[in-house]
Amino acid sequence: MKTKTAYICRECGYKTPKWMGRCPSCGQWNTMDETIVSDKKPAPAAAAVQRAAVSGGAAAAAVPKRLNEVEHSSEARCSTGIRELDRVLGGGIVRGSLILVGGDPGIGKSTLLLQICENIEKKILYVSGEESEGQIKLRAERLGVKSGLLYLVSETDVMKITEYIASVKPEIVIIDSIQTMRRDDIASAAGSVPQVREATNVFMHIAKSAGIAMFIVGHVTKDGALAGPRVLEHMVDCVLYFEGDRQMSFRILRAVKNRFGSTNEIGVFEMRGSGLEEVANPSAMLLEGRQQNVSGSAVICALEGSRGVLAEVQALVTPTGFGNPRRMSNGIDLNRVILLIAVLEKRAGMNLSNSDVYINVAGGLRIDEPAADLGICAAIAASQSDTLLPPDMIFLGEVGLGGELRAVSQLEKRLAEAAKLGFSTAIVPKRSLGKIQKPDGIVPYGVSTVREVMTLLRKKK
């Protein structure tokens, strides 16, 4: 049989016999991957055959039902035994859900999933395409995992994995990783767009038809996006991302898609020799090591779902040694920082045109909400004038282009979290004060513009 090749877009699946720099379907550049194409037709009704294998009999035909006729178990969720992971999942693992876990190599994806196996008293099948059973056993011993309900198998053939699921009949399946899985009826290498798409399709049918919760580990590209076709994220019910620097011990687990819960929650872990451990108080962790005798440091409170998290924003303003001043940020969108610098120059009378400005969020947290604007402005102003901000002061507020301070959501919760950690003063938008009940232990000062904030800070020096 003559070997043929085609080029398939990893973003949308568009197929063409020749390479193109830009996909004509979705318009993305450099997404056409070469794939071997076979004339061999896939087995007919493959998904139905797999559902029948898992259920142990013939696959029943789907029948449309009225909404009030559909039944579901009130115990559809089960706890993972890890509170931070339960928080991100929305309360636990939903029966029949397909969960994709992504992150950089060595960040802790496999470690977290193996630790789940010790806490859940359910039959679990751990399928690894990257390690042997002996290697998984060594890692399990290091993590203290001794569950008698955990079954291990090293396999990459999707059809054989289907048979193992039918024989073991687990309640939870872990696939590590989806890029190593392959189907023999698809003539392309493991990890290619067709293989990843079709393997995920098989596991999705198994999860939905048999009510098995499945965790799938996904590799990421150098840009931080999940490797494989974009449709992969659409097929699964939940997408979890592990964030953090491998050189640091702290990890942040974030849900970017969740059909059964909020996508705003985060879980914070610390990597230790015995595995990942939960961080019960992320605010105290993020503020640990904060120096109070250095200028350019301001504390903000970001909302991550139902949790208020305090973080330190650091700014460094120095005279530029180049023709154009540099603007750099870590943990905050650079375009947002540039916008705030322009507001400070126009509305607060600051001169930053001849200074380099560097912004960093300590602890590796990424801040996306506008309530951090005022803290960024205060840190920049303090660094430029080389003055110290009060160590017990917190800054909350969105800054508009006119220099005005706009109200922030759930101010009471943010102030309560700050008071819990010993902060006694808060600079907040004036229009928010009349709508809240002030928590004990902290005094909020209402201001209307950025210029007022700068004046107030000069009085408190």
Short mmCIF file of C-alpha atoms in Angstrom, two decimals:
data_model
loop_
_atom_site.label_atom_id
_atom_site.label_comp_id
_atom_site.label_asym_id
_atom_site.label_seq_id
_atom_site.Cartn_x
_atom_site.Cartn_y
_atom_site.Cartn_z
CA MET A 1 0.00 0.00 0.00
CA LYS A 2 1.41 3.36 -1.04
CA THR A 3 2.04 5.76 1.80
CA LYS A 4 0.35 9.13 1.47
CA THR A 5 0.74 12.24 3.54
CA ALA A 6 -1.57 15.13 4.25
CA TYR A 7 -1.36 18.31 6.29
CA ILE A 8 -3.93 18.79 9.06
CA CYS A 9 -4.47 21.98 11.05
CA ARG A 10 -3.99 21.32 14.76
CA GLU A 11 -6.43 24.11 15.64
CA CYS A 12 -9.49 23.28 13.50
CA GLY A 13 -8.69 19.96 11.78
CA TYR A 14 -8.66 21.35 8.19
CA LYS A 15 -7.01 18.86 5.82
CA THR A 16 -5.01 19.68 2.68
CA PRO A 17 -2.59 17.64 0.49
CA LYS A 18 0.11 20.35 0.56
CA TRP A 19 1.67 22.48 3.28
CA MET A 20 0.37 25.99 3.85
CA GLY A 21 1.75 28.67 6.09
CA ARG A 22 -1.74 29.83 7.03
CA CYS A 23 -4.78 27.63 7.54
CA PRO A 24 -7.52 28.76 5.10
CA SER A 25 -10.23 27.57 7.49
CA CYS A 26 -9.37 29.15 10.85
CA GLY A 27 -6.75 31.67 9.68
CA GLN A 28 -4.03 30.56 12.13
CA TRP A 29 -0.36 30.58 11.08
CA ASN A 30 2.06 27.61 11.28
CA THR A 31 -0.54 25.11 12.46
CA MET A 32 -0.37 22.62 9.55
CA ASP A 33 1.16 19.31 10.73
CA GLU A 34 2.22 16.55 8.36
CA THR A 35 0.27 13.31 8.92
CA ILE A 36 0.44 9.87 7.31
CA VAL A 37 -2.87 8.98 5.67
CA SER A 38 -4.00 5.38 5.24
CA ASP A 39 -6.61 4.00 2.86
CA LYS A 40 -7.64 1.58 5.60
CA LYS A 41 -11.10 2.41 6.84
CA PRO A 42 -11.74 2.57 10.58
CA ALA A 43 -13.83 -0.18 12.07
CA PRO A 44 -17.54 0.62 11.61
CA ALA A 45 -19.39 1.93 14.64
CA ALA A 46 -16.17 1.88 16.69
CA ALA A 47 -17.67 4.00 19.44
CA ALA A 48 -20.67 1.67 19.79
CA VAL A 49 -18.35 -1.35 19.99
CA GLN A 50 -16.33 0.30 22.76
CA ARG A 51 -19.44 1.20 24.72
CA ALA A 52 -20.62 -2.39 24.44
CA ALA A 53 -17.22 -3.68 25.65
CA VAL A 54 -17.32 -1.46 28.73
CA SER A 55 -20.93 -2.27 29.60
CA GLY A 56 -20.39 -5.96 29.01
CA GLY A 57 -23.15 -6.36 26.43
CA ALA A 58 -24.73 -4.88 23.37
CA ALA A 59 -24.72 -1.12 23.18
CA ALA A 60 -28.19 0.22 23.80
CA ALA A 61 -29.56 2.72 21.33
CA ALA A 62 -29.98 6.23 22.67
CA VAL A 63 -33.62 7.28 23.08
CA PRO A 64 -34.64 10.93 23.47
CA LYS A 65 -36.21 11.63 26.88
CA ARG A 66 -38.17 14.47 28.39
CA LEU A 67 -36.24 16.62 30.85
CA ASN A 68 -38.46 15.55 33.76
CA GLU A 69 -37.86 11.89 32.87
CA VAL A 70 -34.09 12.09 33.12
CA GLU A 71 -32.77 10.64 36.38
CA HIS A 72 -29.48 11.43 38.05
CA SER A 73 -27.87 10.30 41.27
CA SER A 74 -27.88 12.74 44.17
CA GLU A 75 -24.43 11.35 45.02
CA ALA A 76 -22.98 12.24 41.62
CA ARG A 77 -19.86 13.80 43.17
CA CYS A 78 -17.16 12.13 45.21
CA SER A 79 -14.45 13.91 47.14
CA THR A 80 -10.82 13.53 46.09
CA GLY A 81 -9.68 13.85 49.71
CA ILE A 82 -7.74 16.98 48.71
CA ARG A 83 -9.72 20.10 49.62
CA GLU A 84 -7.87 22.40 47.24
CA LEU A 85 -8.59 20.09 44.30
CA ASP A 86 -12.23 19.69 45.35
CA ARG A 87 -12.54 23.48 45.42
CA VAL A 88 -11.24 23.81 41.85
CA LEU A 89 -13.47 20.97 40.59
CA GLY A 90 -16.54 22.60 42.13
CA GLY A 91 -17.03 20.19 45.02
CA GLY A 92 -15.48 16.93 43.86
CA ILE A 93 -15.35 14.51 40.93
CA VAL A 94 -18.57 14.22 38.93
CA ARG A 95 -19.47 10.69 37.86
CA GLY A 96 -18.96 10.23 34.11
CA SER A 97 -16.89 13.42 33.67
CA LEU A 98 -13.83 13.80 31.47
CA ILE A 99 -11.14 15.98 33.09
CA LEU A 100 -8.04 17.24 31.27
CA VAL A 101 -5.00 18.18 33.38
CA GLY A 102 -2.29 20.24 31.67
CA GLY A 103 0.94 21.90 32.74
CA ASP A 104 4.67 22.16 32.12
CA PRO A 105 6.84 19.03 32.43
CA GLY A 106 7.74 18.28 36.03
CA ILE A 107 5.14 20.65 37.48
CA GLY A 108 3.36 17.88 39.44
CA LYS A 109 0.47 16.58 37.27
CA SER A 110 1.23 12.87 37.70
CA THR A 111 2.10 13.38 41.36
CA LEU A 112 -1.27 14.95 42.13
CA LEU A 113 -3.24 12.25 40.29
CA LEU A 114 -1.33 9.47 42.04
CA GLN A 115 -2.00 11.08 45.43
CA ILE A 116 -5.72 11.09 44.63
CA CYS A 117 -5.57 7.29 44.37
CA GLU A 118 -4.69 7.02 48.08
CA ASN A 119 -7.54 9.23 49.24
CA ILE A 120 -10.44 7.85 47.17
CA GLU A 121 -11.86 4.52 48.31
CA LYS A 122 -12.95 3.50 44.84
CA LYS A 123 -11.54 1.15 42.23
CA ILE A 124 -9.07 3.13 40.08
CA LEU A 125 -7.25 2.13 36.89
CA TYR A 126 -4.02 4.07 36.27
CA VAL A 127 -2.91 3.78 32.62
CA SER A 128 0.57 5.09 31.84
CA GLY A 129 2.03 5.43 28.38
CA GLU A 130 5.27 6.95 29.67
CA GLU A 131 6.27 4.76 32.66
CA SER A 132 6.36 1.07 33.44
CA GLU A 133 4.39 -0.45 36.32
CA GLY A 134 7.62 -0.72 38.31
CA GLN A 135 8.39 2.98 37.89
CA ILE A 136 4.88 3.94 38.98
CA LYS A 137 5.26 1.64 42.00
CA LEU A 138 8.50 3.38 43.04
CA ARG A 139 6.84 6.79 42.78
CA ALA A 140 3.81 5.54 44.72
CA GLU A 141 6.04 4.31 47.55
CA ARG A 142 7.77 7.69 47.71
CA LEU A 143 4.37 9.43 47.95
CA GLY A 144 3.02 6.94 50.50
CA VAL A 145 0.33 5.56 48.18
CA LYS A 146 -0.63 2.03 49.30
CA SER A 147 -4.22 1.71 48.10
CA GLY A 148 -5.38 -1.85 47.45
CA LEU A 149 -7.99 -0.56 44.99
CA LEU A 150 -5.41 0.89 42.57
CA TYR A 151 -4.68 -1.07 39.37
CA LEU A 152 -1.66 -0.19 37.21
CA VAL A 153 -1.03 -0.92 33.55
CA SER A 154 1.52 0.41 31.07
CA GLU A 155 -0.19 0.56 27.67
CA THR A 156 -0.64 2.91 24.72
CA ASP A 157 -3.11 0.97 22.55
CA VAL A 158 -6.56 2.52 22.97
CA MET A 159 -8.45 -0.70 22.13
CA LYS A 160 -6.46 -2.72 24.70
CA ILE A 161 -7.12 -0.04 27.30
CA THR A 162 -10.83 -0.39 26.51
CA GLU A 163 -10.57 -4.13 27.22
CA TYR A 164 -8.78 -3.46 30.52
CA ILE A 165 -11.56 -1.07 31.55
CA ALA A 166 -14.16 -3.73 30.68
CA SER A 167 -12.37 -6.38 32.78
CA VAL A 168 -11.39 -4.26 35.81
CA LYS A 169 -14.64 -2.20 35.84
CA PRO A 170 -13.09 0.80 37.63
CA GLU A 171 -14.99 3.85 38.82
CA ILE A 172 -12.11 6.22 37.97
CA VAL A 173 -9.57 5.96 35.13
CA ILE A 174 -6.36 8.01 34.82
CA ILE A 175 -4.71 8.29 31.37
CA ASP A 176 -1.11 9.55 31.53
CA SER A 177 -0.78 10.97 28.93
CA ILE A 178 -3.15 11.43 25.97
CA GLN A 179 -0.25 12.28 23.63
CA THR A 180 1.12 8.73 24.01
CA MET A 181 -2.17 6.99 23.16
CA ARG A 182 -2.76 5.56 19.67
CA ARG A 183 -5.29 3.66 17.58
CA ASP A 184 -4.04 1.05 15.11
CA ASP A 185 -6.75 1.89 12.58
CA ILE A 186 -5.30 5.42 12.21
CA ALA A 187 -2.05 5.51 10.23
CA SER A 188 -0.26 8.34 12.02
CA ALA A 189 2.17 8.66 14.89
CA ALA A 190 1.06 8.90 18.51
CA GLY A 191 0.58 12.51 19.53
CA SER A 192 -0.55 13.64 16.07
CA VAL A 193 -3.79 15.56 15.64
CA PRO A 194 -5.89 12.57 14.40
CA GLN A 195 -4.57 10.24 17.11
CA VAL A 196 -5.19 12.67 19.99
CA ARG A 197 -8.64 13.57 18.69
CA GLU A 198 -9.83 10.00 18.12
CA ALA A 199 -8.32 8.63 21.34
CA THR A 200 -10.05 11.36 23.35
CA ASN A 201 -13.29 10.60 21.50
CA VAL A 202 -13.09 6.95 22.58
CA PHE A 203 -12.46 7.85 26.23
CA MET A 204 -15.28 10.40 26.15
CA HIS A 205 -17.77 7.75 24.97
CA ILE A 206 -16.59 5.35 27.66
CA ALA A 207 -16.92 8.00 30.39
CA LYS A 208 -20.44 9.01 29.36
CA SER A 209 -21.84 5.56 28.63
CA ALA A 210 -20.36 3.71 31.63
CA GLY A 211 -20.43 6.59 34.15
CA ILE A 212 -16.66 6.40 34.70
CA ALA A 213 -14.81 9.57 35.75
CA MET A 214 -11.66 9.97 33.65
CA PHE A 215 -8.57 12.11 34.21
CA ILE A 216 -6.47 12.76 31.10
CA VAL A 217 -2.99 14.26 31.36
CA GLY A 218 -2.10 16.57 28.47
CA HIS A 219 1.29 17.92 27.43
CA VAL A 220 1.74 21.62 26.72
CA THR A 221 3.68 23.42 24.02
CA LYS A 222 6.50 25.90 24.60
CA ASP A 223 3.88 28.67 24.47
CA GLY A 224 2.00 27.11 27.40
CA ALA A 225 -0.99 25.90 25.33
CA LEU A 226 -2.18 22.29 25.37
CA ALA A 227 -0.54 20.24 22.64
CA GLY A 228 -2.79 18.66 20.03
CA PRO A 229 -5.98 19.84 18.35
CA ARG A 230 -7.97 22.69 19.83
CA VAL A 231 -11.05 20.47 19.75
CA LEU A 232 -9.51 18.51 22.64
CA GLU A 233 -10.47 21.25 25.10
CA HIS A 234 -14.01 21.37 23.70
CA MET A 235 -14.55 17.62 24.11
CA VAL A 236 -13.67 17.40 27.80
CA ASP A 237 -15.85 18.61 30.70
CA CYS A 238 -13.12 20.26 32.72
CA VAL A 239 -9.68 21.70 31.90
CA LEU A 240 -7.24 22.17 34.77
CA TYR A 241 -3.90 23.98 34.41
CA PHE A 242 -0.95 23.64 36.76
CA GLU A 243 0.93 26.95 37.01
CA GLY A 244 4.16 27.86 38.71
CA ASP A 245 7.89 27.85 38.26
CA ARG A 246 9.53 24.44 38.58
CA GLN A 247 12.38 26.15 40.46
CA MET A 248 9.90 27.25 43.14
CA SER A 249 8.02 24.98 45.52
CA PHE A 250 4.57 26.53 45.15
CA ARG A 251 2.05 25.41 42.54
CA ILE A 252 -1.29 26.91 41.53
CA LEU A 253 -4.06 24.74 40.07
CA ARG A 254 -6.56 26.71 38.02
CA ALA A 255 -9.71 25.63 36.14
CA VAL A 256 -10.04 27.32 32.75
CA LYS A 257 -13.15 25.30 31.83
CA ASN A 258 -15.59 23.53 34.12
CA ARG A 259 -19.07 22.38 33.16
CA PHE A 260 -19.86 21.46 36.75
CA GLY A 261 -18.48 24.42 38.70
CA SER A 262 -16.85 27.83 38.68
CA THR A 263 -13.81 28.61 36.54
CA ASN A 264 -12.61 31.29 38.97
CA GLU A 265 -11.40 29.02 41.77
CA ILE A 266 -7.74 28.20 42.36
CA GLY A 267 -5.98 25.60 44.47
CA VAL A 268 -2.56 26.29 46.00
CA PHE A 269 -0.06 23.51 46.68
CA GLU A 270 3.52 23.23 47.85
CA MET A 271 5.81 20.63 46.30
CA ARG A 272 7.77 18.73 48.92
CA GLY A 273 9.74 15.51 49.01
CA SER A 274 6.63 13.57 50.04
CA GLY A 275 4.52 15.05 47.21
CA LEU A 276 2.12 17.96 46.88
CA GLU A 277 0.74 19.42 50.10
CA GLU A 278 -2.19 21.80 50.36
CA VAL A 279 -1.62 25.42 51.37
CA ALA A 280 -4.50 26.30 53.69
CA ASN A 281 -3.74 30.04 53.76
CA PRO A 282 -2.46 31.23 50.35
CA SER A 283 -2.41 34.88 51.45
CA ALA A 284 0.09 34.20 54.23
CA MET A 285 2.17 32.14 51.80
CA LEU A 286 2.26 34.86 49.14
CA LEU A 287 3.20 37.55 51.67
CA GLU A 288 5.88 35.41 53.30
CA GLY A 289 9.31 37.04 53.04
CA ARG A 290 7.88 40.49 52.31
CA GLN A 291 10.37 43.24 53.19
CA GLN A 292 8.83 46.28 54.85
CA ASN A 293 11.87 48.56 54.54
CA VAL A 294 12.03 48.58 50.73
CA SER A 295 10.19 51.09 48.56
CA GLY A 296 7.88 50.07 45.72
CA SER A 297 5.92 47.35 47.54
CA ALA A 298 2.11 47.44 47.80
CA VAL A 299 -0.40 44.80 48.91
CA ILE A 300 -3.60 44.07 47.00
CA CYS A 301 -6.43 41.56 47.44
CA ALA A 302 -7.50 39.58 44.38
CA LEU A 303 -10.63 37.44 44.27
CA GLU A 304 -10.11 33.91 43.01
CA GLY A 305 -13.62 32.49 42.93
CA SER A 306 -15.00 32.56 46.46
CA ARG A 307 -11.58 33.16 48.01
CA GLY A 308 -9.82 36.44 48.65
CA VAL A 309 -6.06 36.20 48.13
CA LEU A 310 -3.61 38.87 49.29
CA ALA A 311 -0.59 39.42 47.06
CA GLU A 312 2.40 41.73 47.02
CA VAL A 313 2.91 43.91 43.94
CA GLN A 314 6.50 45.07 43.54
CA ALA A 315 7.59 47.98 41.35
CA LEU A 316 11.06 49.15 40.40
CA VAL A 317 11.45 52.53 38.68
CA THR A 318 14.98 53.43 37.56
CA PRO A 319 16.47 55.96 35.11
CA THR A 320 16.64 54.42 31.67
CA GLY A 321 19.95 53.75 29.99
CA PHE A 322 18.41 53.41 26.54
CA GLY A 323 16.73 55.67 24.05
CA ASN A 324 13.32 54.24 24.83
CA PRO A 325 12.35 53.36 28.41
CA ARG A 326 11.62 49.70 29.12
CA ARG A 327 8.34 48.37 30.49
CA MET A 328 8.33 44.82 31.87
CA SER A 329 5.85 42.91 34.00
CA ASN A 330 5.58 39.47 35.56
CA GLY A 331 2.21 38.23 36.78
CA ILE A 332 0.26 41.20 35.37
CA ASP A 333 -0.69 41.99 31.77
CA LEU A 334 1.97 44.29 30.31
CA ASN A 335 -0.59 46.29 28.32
CA ARG A 336 -2.46 47.05 31.55
CA VAL A 337 0.76 48.28 33.17
CA ILE A 338 1.50 50.57 30.21
CA LEU A 339 -2.03 51.99 30.43
CA LEU A 340 -1.65 52.75 34.14
CA ILE A 341 1.71 54.43 33.56
CA ALA A 342 0.02 56.72 31.02
CA VAL A 343 -2.74 57.56 33.54
CA LEU A 344 -0.14 58.41 36.21
CA GLU A 345 1.67 60.74 33.84
CA LYS A 346 -1.45 62.49 32.56
CA ARG A 347 -3.70 62.57 35.65
CA ALA A 348 -1.27 62.47 38.59
CA GLY A 349 1.51 64.63 37.14
CA MET A 350 4.23 61.97 37.37
CA ASN A 351 7.14 61.96 34.91
CA LEU A 352 7.99 58.39 33.87
CA SER A 353 9.04 59.03 30.27
CA ASN A 354 12.74 58.75 31.15
CA SER A 355 12.45 55.79 33.54
CA ASP A 356 12.37 52.03 33.15
CA VAL A 357 9.42 50.46 35.00
CA TYR A 358 9.45 46.83 36.17
CA ILE A 359 6.40 45.20 37.83
CA ASN A 360 6.31 41.81 39.58
CA VAL A 361 3.71 39.87 41.58
CA ALA A 362 5.59 37.98 44.30
CA GLY A 363 4.93 34.28 44.72
CA GLY A 364 4.17 33.40 41.10
CA LEU A 365 0.48 34.40 41.20
CA ARG A 366 -1.04 35.90 38.05
CA ILE A 367 -3.45 38.81 38.60
CA ASP A 368 -6.03 39.49 35.89
CA GLU A 369 -8.71 41.54 37.62
CA PRO A 370 -8.81 45.38 37.52
CA ALA A 371 -9.06 45.72 41.33
CA ALA A 372 -5.24 45.52 41.38
CA ASP A 373 -4.88 48.79 39.44
CA LEU A 374 -4.58 51.03 42.50
CA GLY A 375 -1.93 48.81 44.09
CA ILE A 376 0.14 48.92 40.91
CA CYS A 377 -0.08 52.73 40.77
CA ALA A 378 0.86 53.06 44.45
CA ALA A 379 3.87 50.75 44.03
CA ILE A 380 5.11 52.70 40.98
CA ALA A 381 4.72 56.06 42.75
CA ALA A 382 6.48 54.79 45.89
CA SER A 383 9.38 53.37 43.89
CA GLN A 384 9.87 56.56 41.88
CA SER A 385 9.97 58.76 44.99
CA ASP A 386 11.85 56.06 46.97
CA THR A 387 9.38 56.27 49.86
CA LEU A 388 8.00 53.49 52.04
CA LEU A 389 4.30 52.69 52.01
CA PRO A 390 2.74 51.88 55.41
CA PRO A 391 3.25 48.13 55.96
CA ASP A 392 -0.31 47.68 57.30
CA MET A 393 -2.01 49.33 54.31
CA ILE A 394 -3.81 47.59 51.44
CA PHE A 395 -4.89 49.09 48.09
CA LEU A 396 -8.11 48.19 46.26
CA GLY A 397 -9.61 49.91 43.24
CA GLU A 398 -9.93 50.00 39.48
CA VAL A 399 -8.34 53.02 37.77
CA GLY A 400 -10.08 54.59 34.79
CA LEU A 401 -8.47 56.58 31.99
CA GLY A 402 -9.68 59.78 33.60
CA GLY A 403 -7.76 58.96 36.77
CA GLU A 404 -10.99 58.14 38.62
CA LEU A 405 -11.34 55.18 40.98
CA ARG A 406 -14.15 52.79 40.15
CA ALA A 407 -15.90 50.43 42.54
CA VAL A 408 -14.69 46.84 42.99
CA SER A 409 -16.83 43.77 43.60
CA GLN A 410 -17.17 42.02 46.99
CA LEU A 411 -15.24 44.67 48.88
CA GLU A 412 -16.35 43.31 52.26
CA LYS A 413 -14.79 39.93 51.57
CA ARG A 414 -11.52 41.54 50.50
CA LEU A 415 -11.37 43.75 53.60
CA ALA A 416 -12.15 40.81 55.88
CA GLU A 417 -9.28 38.81 54.40
CA ALA A 418 -6.92 41.78 54.90
CA ALA A 419 -8.06 42.29 58.51
CA LYS A 420 -7.46 38.60 59.20
CA LEU A 421 -3.77 39.04 58.35
CA GLY A 422 -3.31 42.17 60.45
CA PHE A 423 -3.83 44.99 57.95
CA SER A 424 -5.41 48.02 59.61
CA THR A 425 -5.81 50.50 56.73
CA ALA A 426 -7.33 50.19 53.27
CA ILE A 427 -7.39 52.69 50.41
CA VAL A 428 -10.62 52.00 48.49
CA PRO A 429 -12.92 53.82 46.03
CA LYS A 430 -15.17 56.30 47.84
CA ARG A 431 -18.27 55.18 45.97
CA SER A 432 -17.91 51.67 47.43
CA LEU A 433 -17.96 52.72 51.10
CA GLY A 434 -21.67 53.45 51.34
CA LYS A 435 -22.66 49.96 50.24
CA ILE A 436 -20.64 47.83 52.65
CA GLN A 437 -20.55 46.89 56.28
CA LYS A 438 -17.04 47.68 57.49
CA PRO A 439 -15.24 44.69 59.07
CA ASP A 440 -13.69 45.08 62.50
CA GLY A 441 -9.98 45.75 62.75
CA ILE A 442 -9.52 47.66 59.50
CA VAL A 443 -10.27 51.30 58.59
CA PRO A 444 -11.08 52.01 54.93
CA TYR A 445 -10.26 55.44 53.44
CA GLY A 446 -12.41 56.43 50.48
CA VAL A 447 -10.77 58.32 47.61
CA SER A 448 -12.10 59.39 44.21
CA THR A 449 -9.02 59.85 42.02
CA VAL A 450 -5.44 58.68 41.68
CA ARG A 451 -4.21 62.20 42.46
CA GLU A 452 -6.01 62.04 45.83
CA VAL A 453 -4.26 58.76 46.61
CA MET A 454 -0.85 60.31 45.94
CA THR A 455 -1.71 63.26 48.18
CA LEU A 456 -2.92 60.96 50.96
CA LEU A 457 0.27 58.86 50.80
CA ARG A 458 2.45 61.98 51.10
CA LYS A 459 0.58 62.96 54.29
CA LYS A 460 1.12 59.49 55.78
CA LYS A 461 4.89 59.46 55.22
#
